[in-house]
Coordinates of C-alpha atoms and ligand atoms in Angstrom, one line a residue:
X1 CA 0.0 0.0 0.0
X2 CA 1.2 3.5 -0.7
X3 CA 2.0 5.7 2.3
X4 CA -1.0 8.0 1.8
X5 CA -2.3 9.9 4.7
X6 CA -5.2 8.1 6.4
X7 CA -8.1 10.2 7.4
X8 CA -7.9 11.7 10.8
X9 CA -11.2 11.2 12.6
X10 CA -12.3 14.0 14.8
X11 CA -14.6 11.9 16.8
X12 CA -14.3 8.4 18.2
X13 CA -16.0 5.8 15.9
X14 CA -19.5 4.9 16.9
X15 CA -19.9 1.2 17.6
X16 CA -23.1 0.9 19.7
X17 CA -26.7 0.4 18.8
X18 CA -28.9 3.5 18.7
X19 CA -32.2 2.8 20.3
X20 CA -34.8 5.2 21.7
X21 CA -32.4 8.1 21.4
X22 CA -29.6 6.4 23.3
X23 CA -26.4 4.6 22.3
X24 CA -26.5 1.2 23.9
X25 CA -25.0 -2.3 24.0
X26 CA -27.0 -5.3 22.9
X27 CA -28.4 -8.1 25.0
X28 CA -26.4 -10.5 23.0
X29 CA -23.1 -9.1 24.4
X30 CA -21.6 -9.9 21.0
X31 CA -19.5 -7.8 18.7
X32 CA -18.5 -8.0 15.0
X33 CA -15.2 -6.9 13.5
X34 CA -15.4 -4.2 10.8
X35 CA -12.6 -4.8 8.3
X36 CA -10.8 -2.2 6.2
X37 CA -10.9 -3.8 2.7
X38 CA -7.7 -2.0 1.6
X39 CA -5.6 -3.6 4.3
X40 CA -7.7 -6.5 5.7
X41 CA -7.1 -5.0 9.2
X42 CA -9.9 -4.7 11.7
X43 CA -10.8 -1.0 12.0
X44 CA -13.0 -1.5 15.1
X45 CA -15.6 -3.9 16.5
X46 CA -19.2 -2.9 16.5
X47 CA -22.0 -4.3 18.7
X48 CA -23.9 -7.2 17.1
X49 CA -27.6 -7.0 18.1
X50 CA -30.0 -9.9 18.1
X51 CA -33.8 -10.4 18.1
X52 CA -34.2 -9.0 21.6
X53 CA -32.5 -5.8 20.5
X54 CA -34.7 -5.6 17.4
X55 CA -37.7 -6.0 19.7
X56 CA -36.5 -3.2 21.9
X57 CA -35.9 -0.9 18.9
X58 CA -39.3 -1.8 17.3
X59 CA -41.1 -1.1 20.5
X60 CA -39.4 2.3 20.8
X61 CA -40.4 3.1 17.2
X62 CA -43.9 2.0 17.9
X63 CA -44.1 4.2 21.0
X64 CA -42.8 7.2 19.1
X65 CA -45.1 6.7 16.1
X66 CA -48.2 8.5 17.1
X67 CA -46.5 11.8 18.1
X68 CA -44.3 11.7 14.9
X69 CA -47.3 11.0 12.7
X70 CA -49.2 13.9 14.2
X71 CA -46.5 16.5 13.5
X72 CA -47.1 18.6 10.5
X73 CA -45.3 17.9 7.3
X74 CA -43.5 21.2 7.7
X75 CA -42.3 20.2 11.2
X76 CA -40.9 16.9 9.8
X77 CA -39.4 18.8 6.9
X78 CA -37.4 21.0 9.4
X79 CA -35.8 17.9 10.9
X80 CA -35.0 16.5 7.4
X81 CA -33.3 19.8 6.5
X82 CA -31.3 19.8 9.7
X83 CA -30.1 16.3 8.8
X84 CA -29.2 17.4 5.3
X85 CA -27.2 20.4 6.7
X86 CA -25.5 18.0 9.3
X87 CA -24.5 15.7 6.4
X88 CA -23.1 18.6 4.4
X89 CA -21.2 19.9 7.5
X90 CA -19.6 16.5 8.0
X91 CA -19.1 15.7 4.3
X92 CA -15.3 15.0 4.5
X93 CA -15.7 12.9 7.7
X94 CA -18.5 10.8 6.3
X95 CA -16.8 10.4 2.9
X96 CA -13.5 9.3 4.6
X97 CA -15.4 6.9 6.9
X98 CA -17.1 5.3 3.9
X99 CA -13.9 4.9 1.9
X100 CA -12.2 3.4 4.9
X101 CA -15.0 0.9 5.4
X102 CA -16.2 0.2 1.9
X103 CA -13.0 0.8 -0.1
X104 CA -14.4 3.1 -2.8
X105 CA -12.2 6.1 -3.9
X106 CA -12.7 9.1 -1.8
X107 CA -14.0 11.2 -4.8
X108 CA -16.8 8.6 -5.2
X109 CA -17.6 8.8 -1.5
X110 CA -17.9 12.6 -1.8
X111 CA -20.5 12.1 -4.6
X112 CA -22.4 9.7 -2.3
X113 CA -22.5 12.2 0.6
X114 CA -23.8 14.9 -1.8
X115 CA -26.5 12.5 -2.9
X116 CA -27.5 11.8 0.7
X117 CA -27.9 15.5 1.5
X118 CA -29.9 16.1 -1.7
X119 CA -32.2 13.2 -0.9
X120 CA -33.0 14.6 2.6
X121 CA -33.7 18.1 1.1
X122 CA -35.9 16.7 -1.6
X123 CA -38.1 14.7 0.8
X124 CA -38.2 17.8 3.1
X125 CA -39.9 19.5 0.2
X126 CA -42.3 16.6 -0.3
X127 CA -43.1 16.4 3.4
X128 CA -44.3 20.1 3.3
X129 CA -46.7 19.2 0.5
X130 CA -48.4 16.7 2.8
X131 CA -49.9 19.6 4.9
X132 CA -52.3 20.3 2.0
X133 CA -53.5 16.8 3.0
X134 CA -56.8 15.7 1.5
X135 CA -57.4 15.3 -2.2
X136 CA -61.1 15.3 -3.3
X137 CA -62.1 12.7 -6.0
X138 CA -64.6 13.9 -8.5
X139 CA -67.7 11.6 -8.5
X140 CA -70.2 12.9 -11.0
X141 CA -73.8 13.4 -9.8
X142 CA -73.2 11.8 -6.5
X143 CA -74.8 12.9 -3.2
X144 CA -71.5 11.8 -1.6
X145 CA -68.1 13.3 -1.4
X146 CA -64.9 11.1 -1.4
X147 CA -61.6 12.3 -0.2
X148 CA -58.3 10.5 -0.2
X149 CA -55.8 10.8 2.7
X150 CA -52.3 9.5 2.7
X151 CA -51.2 8.3 6.1
X152 CA -47.8 6.9 7.3
X153 CA -47.5 3.1 7.0
X154 CA -46.3 2.8 10.7
X155 CA -43.1 1.3 12.0
X156 CA -40.8 0.4 9.1
X157 CA -37.8 -1.9 8.9
X158 CA -35.0 -0.8 6.5
X159 CA -32.4 -3.3 5.5
X160 CA -29.5 -2.1 3.3
X161 CA -26.3 -3.5 1.7
X162 CA -22.7 -2.6 1.7
X163 CA -22.0 -1.2 -1.8
X164 CA -23.6 2.3 -1.3
X165 CA -24.2 2.2 2.5
X166 CA -25.3 5.8 3.1
X167 CA -27.1 6.3 -0.2
X168 CA -29.3 3.2 0.0
X169 CA -30.1 4.2 3.6
X170 CA -31.0 7.8 2.6
X171 CA -33.2 6.7 -0.3
X172 CA -35.4 4.8 2.3
X173 CA -34.9 6.8 5.5
X174 CA -35.7 10.3 4.1
X175 CA -39.1 9.3 2.5
X176 CA -40.0 7.1 5.5
X177 CA -39.4 10.0 8.0
X178 CA -41.1 12.5 5.6
X179 CA -44.2 10.2 5.4
X180 CA -44.4 10.1 9.2
X181 CA -43.1 6.6 9.7
X182 CA -40.8 5.6 12.5
X183 CA -37.8 3.5 11.6
X184 CA -35.5 0.7 12.6
X185 CA -32.5 0.5 10.3
X186 CA -30.2 -2.5 9.8
X187 CA -27.0 -1.6 8.0
X188 CA -24.8 -4.2 6.4
X189 CA -22.6 -6.1 8.8
X190 CA -19.6 -5.2 6.5
X191 CA -20.2 -1.4 6.4
X192 CA -21.9 -0.2 9.5
X193 CA -19.6 2.8 10.2
X194 CA -21.1 5.3 7.8
X195 CA -24.6 4.7 9.0
X196 CA -23.6 4.9 12.7
X197 CA -22.1 8.3 12.0
X198 CA -25.2 9.3 10.1
X199 CA -27.1 8.2 13.2
X200 CA -25.0 10.6 15.3
X201 CA -25.9 13.4 12.8
X202 CA -29.6 12.5 13.1
X203 CA -29.2 12.6 16.9
X204 CA -27.8 16.1 16.7
X205 CA -30.6 17.1 14.4
X206 CA -32.8 16.6 17.5
X207 CA -35.3 13.9 16.3
X208 CA -37.5 12.7 19.1
X209 CA -36.3 9.5 20.8
X210 CA -37.5 6.3 19.1
X211 CA -38.3 7.9 15.7
X212 CA -35.0 6.6 14.3
X213 CA -33.2 3.5 15.6
X214 CA -30.2 1.5 14.3
X215 CA -29.5 -2.1 15.2
X216 CA -26.2 -3.4 13.8
X217 CA -25.6 -7.1 13.4
X218 CA -26.0 -9.9 10.9
X219 CA -28.8 -10.5 8.5
X220 CA -29.7 -13.8 9.9
X221 CA -30.1 -12.4 13.4
X222 CA -31.2 -8.7 13.0
X223 CA -32.5 -8.7 9.5
X224 CA -34.6 -11.8 10.0
X225 CA -36.0 -10.5 13.3
X226 CA -37.1 -7.3 11.6
X227 CA -38.9 -9.0 8.7
X228 CA -41.0 -11.1 11.1
X229 CA -41.7 -8.6 14.0
X230 CA -45.4 -8.2 14.3
X231 CA -45.2 -4.4 15.0
X232 CA -43.3 -3.8 11.8
X233 CA -45.8 -2.7 9.1
X234 CA -43.4 -2.7 6.2
X235 CA -39.9 -3.8 5.2
X236 CA -37.9 -2.0 2.6
X237 CA -34.9 -4.1 1.5
X238 CA -32.0 -3.5 -0.9
X239 CA -29.7 -6.4 -1.5
X240 CA -29.3 -9.6 -3.4
X241 CA -32.1 -11.3 -5.2
X242 CA -31.6 -14.5 -3.1
X243 CA -32.0 -12.7 0.2
X244 CA -34.8 -10.5 -1.2
X245 CA -36.7 -13.8 -1.8
X246 CA -36.1 -14.8 1.8
X247 CA -37.3 -11.4 3.0
X248 CA -40.5 -11.7 1.0
X249 CA -41.2 -15.2 2.3
X250 CA -40.5 -14.1 5.9
X251 CA -42.7 -11.0 5.6
X252 CA -45.6 -13.1 4.2
X253 CA -46.1 -14.8 7.6
X254 CA -47.5 -11.5 9.0
X255 CA -48.6 -10.0 5.6
X256 CA -46.2 -7.1 5.8
X257 CA -45.7 -4.8 2.9
X258 CA -42.3 -5.2 1.2
X259 CA -40.3 -3.1 -1.2
X260 CA -37.4 -4.8 -2.8
X261 CA -34.4 -3.3 -4.7
X262 CA -32.4 -6.3 -5.9
X263 CA -29.9 -7.3 -8.5
X264 CA -29.3 -6.5 -12.1
X265 CA -27.4 -7.6 -15.2
X266 CA -27.8 -4.6 -17.3
X267 CA -27.0 -3.9 -20.9
X268 CA -25.4 -1.0 -22.6
X269 CA -26.2 -0.9 -26.4
X270 CA -23.7 0.9 -28.6
X271 CA -24.8 1.6 -32.1
X272 CA -22.3 2.0 -35.0
X273 CA -23.2 5.7 -35.3
X274 CA -22.2 6.4 -31.7
X275 CA -19.7 9.0 -30.6
X276 CA -16.8 6.6 -29.9
X277 CA -15.3 8.8 -27.1
X278 CA -18.6 9.1 -25.4
X279 CA -19.3 5.4 -25.7
X280 CA -16.0 4.4 -24.2
X281 CA -16.6 6.8 -21.2
X282 CA -20.1 5.4 -20.7
X283 CA -19.1 1.8 -20.9
X284 CA -16.1 2.3 -18.5
X285 CA -18.2 4.4 -16.0
X286 CA -21.1 2.0 -16.1
X287 CA -18.9 -1.0 -15.4
X288 CA -16.1 0.1 -13.1
X289 CA -17.5 2.8 -10.9
X290 CA -17.4 1.5 -7.3
X291 CA -15.3 -1.4 -8.7
X292 CA -18.4 -2.7 -10.5
X293 CA -20.2 -3.3 -7.2
X294 CA -23.3 -1.6 -8.5
X295 CA -26.8 -3.1 -8.9
X296 CA -27.0 -0.8 -12.0
X297 CA -23.7 -1.9 -13.5
X298 CA -24.1 -2.0 -17.3
X299 CA -21.7 -4.9 -17.5
X300 CA -23.1 -6.5 -20.7
X301 CA -22.0 -4.5 -23.7
X302 CA -23.8 -5.0 -27.0
X303 CA -22.0 -3.3 -29.8
X304 CA -23.1 -3.0 -33.4
X305 CA -20.7 -5.1 -35.5
X306 CA -19.1 -2.3 -37.6
X307 CA -18.0 -0.5 -34.4
X308 CA -17.0 -3.6 -32.4
X309 CA -13.3 -3.7 -33.2
X310 CA -12.7 0.0 -32.6
X311 CA -14.7 0.0 -29.3
X312 CA -13.0 -3.1 -28.0
X313 CA -9.5 -1.7 -28.7
X314 CA -10.4 1.5 -26.9
X315 CA -11.9 -0.4 -23.9
X316 CA -8.8 -2.6 -23.7
X317 CA -6.6 0.4 -23.5
X318 CA -8.7 2.0 -20.7
X319 CA -8.9 -1.3 -18.8
X320 CA -5.2 -1.8 -19.0
X321 CA -4.6 1.8 -17.7
X322 CA -7.1 1.7 -14.8
X323 CA -5.3 2.7 -11.6
X324 CA -6.4 0.3 -8.8
X325 CA -5.2 1.0 -5.3
X326 CA -5.6 2.8 -2.0
X327 CA -8.9 4.7 -2.1
X328 CA -7.3 7.7 -0.4
X329 CA -4.4 8.0 -2.9
X330 CA -4.6 10.6 -5.6
X331 CA -5.1 9.3 -9.1
X332 CA -6.7 6.0 -7.9
X333 CA -9.7 5.1 -10.0
X334 CA -10.8 1.9 -8.4
X335 CA -10.4 0.6 -4.8
X336 CA -10.7 -2.9 -3.5
X337 CA -13.9 -4.9 -3.3
X338 CA -15.6 -4.4 0.0
X339 CA -15.3 -7.8 1.6
X340 CA -13.5 -11.1 1.2
X341 CA -16.6 -13.1 0.2
X342 CA -17.2 -10.7 -2.7
X343 CA -13.5 -10.8 -3.7
X344 CA -13.6 -14.6 -3.9
X345 CA -16.9 -14.6 -5.7
X346 CA -15.6 -12.3 -8.4
X347 CA -12.4 -14.4 -8.8
X348 CA -14.6 -17.5 -9.4
X349 CA -16.6 -15.6 -12.0
X350 CA -13.4 -14.7 -13.9
X351 CA -12.3 -18.3 -13.9
X352 CA -15.8 -19.4 -15.1
X353 CA -15.6 -16.9 -17.9
X354 CA -12.3 -18.4 -19.1
X355 CA -13.6 -21.9 -18.7
X356 CA -16.8 -21.1 -20.6
X357 CA -14.8 -20.0 -23.7
X358 CA -15.1 -16.2 -23.3
X359 CA -12.1 -14.5 -24.9
X360 CA -10.1 -12.6 -22.3
X361 CA -8.8 -9.4 -24.0
X362 CA -7.1 -7.8 -21.1
X363 CA -6.8 -7.7 -17.3
X364 CA -5.5 -4.5 -15.8
X365 CA -3.1 -4.2 -12.9
X366 CA -4.0 -4.4 -9.2
X367 CA -2.0 -4.5 -6.0
X368 CA -1.3 -8.0 -4.9
X369 CA -2.6 -7.5 -1.4
X370 CA -3.2 -7.4 1.4
X371 CA -6.6 -6.0 0.4
X372 CA -9.4 -7.3 -1.8
X373 CA -8.0 -5.8 -5.0
X374 CA -9.3 -7.3 -8.3
X375 CA -7.9 -6.7 -11.7
X376 CA -10.4 -5.0 -14.0
X377 CA -11.2 -7.6 -16.7
X378 CA -12.5 -7.4 -20.3
X379 CA -14.0 -10.4 -22.0
X380 CA -15.3 -10.5 -25.6
X381 CA -17.3 -13.0 -27.6
X382 CA -18.9 -14.2 -24.4
X383 CA -21.2 -17.2 -24.9
X384 CA -24.8 -16.2 -23.9
X385 CA -25.0 -19.4 -21.8
X386 CA -22.0 -18.4 -19.7
X387 CA -22.5 -17.4 -16.1
X388 CA -20.5 -14.2 -16.7
X389 CA -23.1 -13.1 -19.3
X390 CA -26.2 -14.2 -17.3
X391 CA -25.4 -13.6 -13.6
X392 CA -24.7 -10.5 -11.6
X393 CA -20.9 -10.5 -10.9
X394 CA -20.8 -7.3 -8.8
X395 CA -17.2 -6.7 -9.6
X396 CA -15.0 -5.0 -12.3
X397 CA -15.7 -7.5 -15.2
X398 CA -16.9 -6.3 -18.5
X399 CA -18.4 -8.7 -21.1
X400 CA -18.9 -7.7 -24.8
X401 CA -20.9 -9.2 -27.6
X402 CA -21.7 -7.9 -31.1
X403 CA -25.1 -7.5 -32.8
X404 CA -26.3 -6.9 -36.4
X405 CA -29.7 -5.4 -36.1
X406 CA -31.6 -3.1 -33.7
X407 CA -34.1 -5.9 -33.1
X408 CA -31.3 -8.3 -32.2
X409 CA -29.9 -5.8 -29.8
X410 CA -33.2 -5.3 -28.0
X411 CA -33.8 -9.0 -27.8
X412 CA -30.4 -9.7 -26.4
X413 CA -30.7 -6.8 -23.9
X414 CA -34.0 -8.1 -22.7
X415 CA -32.8 -11.7 -22.5
X416 CA -32.2 -11.7 -18.7
X417 CA -34.2 -12.4 -15.6
X418 CA -33.4 -8.8 -14.4
X419 CA -34.5 -5.5 -15.7
X420 CA -33.0 -2.7 -13.6
X421 CA -31.4 -0.2 -16.0
X422 CA -30.0 0.1 -19.5
X423 CA -27.9 2.6 -21.6
X424 CA -28.3 3.3 -25.3
X425 CA -25.5 5.1 -27.2
X426 CA -26.5 6.4 -30.6
X427 CA -26.5 9.7 -32.6
X428 CA -30.0 8.9 -33.9
X429 CA -32.4 10.5 -31.4
X430 CA -35.4 8.7 -32.8
X431 CA -33.7 5.3 -32.5
X432 CA -32.6 6.2 -28.9
X433 CA -36.2 6.8 -27.9
X434 CA -37.5 3.7 -29.9
X435 CA -35.0 1.4 -28.2
X436 CA -35.7 2.9 -24.8
X437 CA -39.3 2.1 -25.3
X438 CA -38.6 -1.5 -26.1
X439 CA -36.2 -2.2 -23.3
X440 CA -37.6 -4.0 -20.1
X441 CA -35.8 -1.8 -17.6
X442 CA -36.8 0.7 -14.9
X443 CA -34.3 3.3 -16.0
X444 CA -32.9 4.0 -19.5
X445 CA -30.0 6.4 -20.1
X446 CA -29.6 7.7 -23.7
X447 CA -26.1 9.0 -24.3
X448 CA -25.9 9.9 -20.6
X449 CA -23.9 8.7 -17.6
X450 CA -25.6 7.0 -14.7
X451 CA -27.1 10.1 -13.2
X452 CA -29.8 9.5 -10.6
X453 CA -31.7 12.5 -9.3
X454 CA -33.8 12.2 -6.1
X455 CA -36.8 13.7 -8.0
X456 CA -37.0 10.9 -10.5
X457 CA -37.5 7.1 -9.8
X458 CA -35.4 4.1 -9.0
X459 CA -36.2 0.4 -9.5
X460 CA -36.7 -2.1 -12.2
X461 CA -38.7 -4.8 -14.0
X462 CA -38.7 -8.5 -13.5
X463 CA -36.5 -9.9 -10.7
X464 CA -34.8 -6.5 -10.1
X465 CA -37.4 -4.9 -7.9
X466 CA -40.8 -4.7 -6.3
X467 CA -41.9 -1.1 -6.1
X468 CA -39.9 2.1 -6.8
X469 CA -37.7 4.4 -4.7
X470 CA -37.1 8.1 -5.2
X471 CA -39.5 10.7 -6.4
X472 CA -43.1 10.7 -5.2
X473 CA -42.9 6.9 -5.6
X474 CA -40.4 6.7 -2.8
X475 CA -42.8 8.6 -0.5
X476 CA -45.8 6.5 -1.5
X477 CA -44.0 3.4 -0.6
X478 CA -44.2 4.5 3.1
X479 CA -47.8 5.6 3.0
X480 CA -51.2 3.9 3.4
X481 CA -54.1 5.3 1.4
X482 CA -57.4 6.0 3.2
X483 CA -60.7 6.9 1.4
X484 CA -63.2 8.8 3.5
X485 CA -66.8 8.9 2.0
X486 CA -69.4 11.2 3.5
X487 CA -72.7 12.9 2.4
X488 CA -71.9 16.0 0.3
X489 CA -72.5 19.1 2.5
X490 CA -75.7 21.0 1.4
X491 CA -74.6 24.1 -0.4
X492 CA -76.8 27.0 -1.5
X493 CA -76.4 25.8 -5.1
X494 CA -77.7 22.3 -4.2
X495 CA -80.6 23.9 -2.3
X496 CA -81.5 25.8 -5.4
X497 CA -81.3 22.6 -7.5
X498 CA -83.7 20.9 -5.0
Ligands
NDP501 P1 -27.3 -9.2 0.7 O1 -28.6 -9.6 0.1 O2 -26.4 -10.3 1.1 O3 -27.6 -8.3 2.0 C1 -28.4 -7.2 2.0 C2 -28.8 -6.9 3.5 O4 -29.7 -7.9 3.9 C3 -27.6 -6.9 4.5 O5 -27.9 -5.9 5.4 C4 -27.7 -8.3 5.0 O6 -27.2 -8.5 6.3 C5 -29.2 -8.5 5.1 N1 -29.7 -9.9 5.2 C6 -29.0 -11.0 5.0 N2 -29.7 -12.1 5.2 C7 -30.9 -11.7 5.6 C8 -32.1 -12.3 6.1 N3 -32.3 -13.6 6.1 N4 -33.2 -11.5 6.4 C9 -33.1 -10.2 6.4 N5 -32.0 -9.5 6.0 C10 -30.9 -10.3 5.6 O7 -26.7 -8.2 -0.3 P2 -25.3 -7.5 -0.3 O8 -25.1 -6.8 1.0 O9 -24.3 -8.6 -0.6 O10 -25.4 -6.4 -1.4 C11 -25.2 -6.8 -2.7 C12 -26.5 -7.0 -3.5 O11 -27.3 -5.8 -3.3 C13 -26.3 -7.1 -5.0 O12 -27.0 -8.2 -5.4 C14 -26.9 -5.8 -5.6 O13 -27.4 -6.0 -6.8 C15 -27.9 -5.5 -4.6 N6 -28.2 -4.0 -4.6 C16 -29.3 -3.6 -5.2 C17 -29.5 -2.2 -5.4 C18 -30.8 -1.7 -6.1 O14 -31.1 -0.6 -5.9 N7 -31.5 -2.6 -6.8 C19 -28.6 -1.2 -4.9 C20 -27.5 -1.8 -4.2 C21 -27.3 -3.2 -4.1 P3 -25.6 -8.7 6.5 O15 -24.9 -8.7 5.2 O16 -25.2 -7.6 7.4 O17 -25.5 -10.0 7.2

């Protein structure tokens, strides 16, 4: 490892559970090591909660629910804005903590922190709109009047992964609080440090005790207890498709609502008329940002045959020159993978690709370790039956195939059990729109990088999602809808009609 300055933390690292407004130790009396993926050293140990701690947190959230729900949208918005300002004020600290714990380059962590603050600000705006409350439904020539009210879902359980720890949390937490729900959050066992610091910021923002609780620990202990707790009305989960299926089954026993944001195996379609420089940037960004640990990674490249050779040559050059290393070192473009299990999984995929007959064009350099560094890898002519073409790798592995017609490109792009995102690169605007319309994906970028604005939507088709996050959809996910029907008040107009 290079001798780059490590971040100096102004505060001691948070390691305890945050329940009912207090930092506490779990009843399990157990702790989990949190590992720096760049060095494989233990940074610190955090408390590992269990079902009894989940129960305590859920009861605190349940107790706080009524008062939180009764606050006006404007009052809840003020708390959300205070959180956003706290996040901004601690931007460098949060970013450094995330890069230390997750391994992503510090510049990427700063982008994440900006996204977190923007998400809290956006849902503050939406919370204010809730004060306009009821919406009347037009029922022609009825003696009755129907209004629709949106009410908070109740106590909600939020379960998040390690690849974008703070962002996946903010996308759930901000709308849940805006809607008037109270929350129990379970961060990933691999990356609890950013969320524990976020909890400290939320504490300083002055939220009433019990409105927001964090229970760190494993999925099998804490996550499973949250998904089955009878006082939890809804579970919002981001993670793997396999665990998402378990969450859905567990939630079924008490008929809880579930929102799922799961995996992807997304395509980027490059037509022969594309701007080559732009196409290279979009392919590289879509595959290697966060070392490819993105549910939205566009890791399946479909290139129209006349451009294939030129695109592959340019990609090979970029992959070979990718700087992999210490996330705090200047010039580093890719850090390590976040944990050992993921590192081993990606190495297995690379071996599978070779064994399945995919042609390995280039592997870039990577430090030998310690640290979970993986060489960025480019395969071409990948058989469609190969696991590297069909399964989510969640690492820096790019797979390329060529196509001859637009219809072939769309059919290949849609030939997957997932449907999260897709990118289309073409100078033909009409074709861009036509292909976007034909793709089975929740988000389509045309000639654009993977920008995600809180005002829009997030989620996908098929096995990628149930429900949508962000935008008004993200708020609706934490609301119940109530219809109130009553006789229409007698107005002077109606008296005259009578
Ligand atoms: P996992 O599914 O392994 O874990 C996600 C979360 O679920 C973790 O907090 C985990 O706990 C918890 N968990 C594990 N088992 C259970 C259980 N039985 N009941 C309840 N909770 C449980 O995903 P990863 O953390 O490995 O994240 C990678 C995956 O997340 C990828 O497949 C990726 O595609 C997906 N993802 C999807 C996104 C989207 O928006 N669609 C965004 C980001 C990631 P712990 O690990 O602490 O034990």
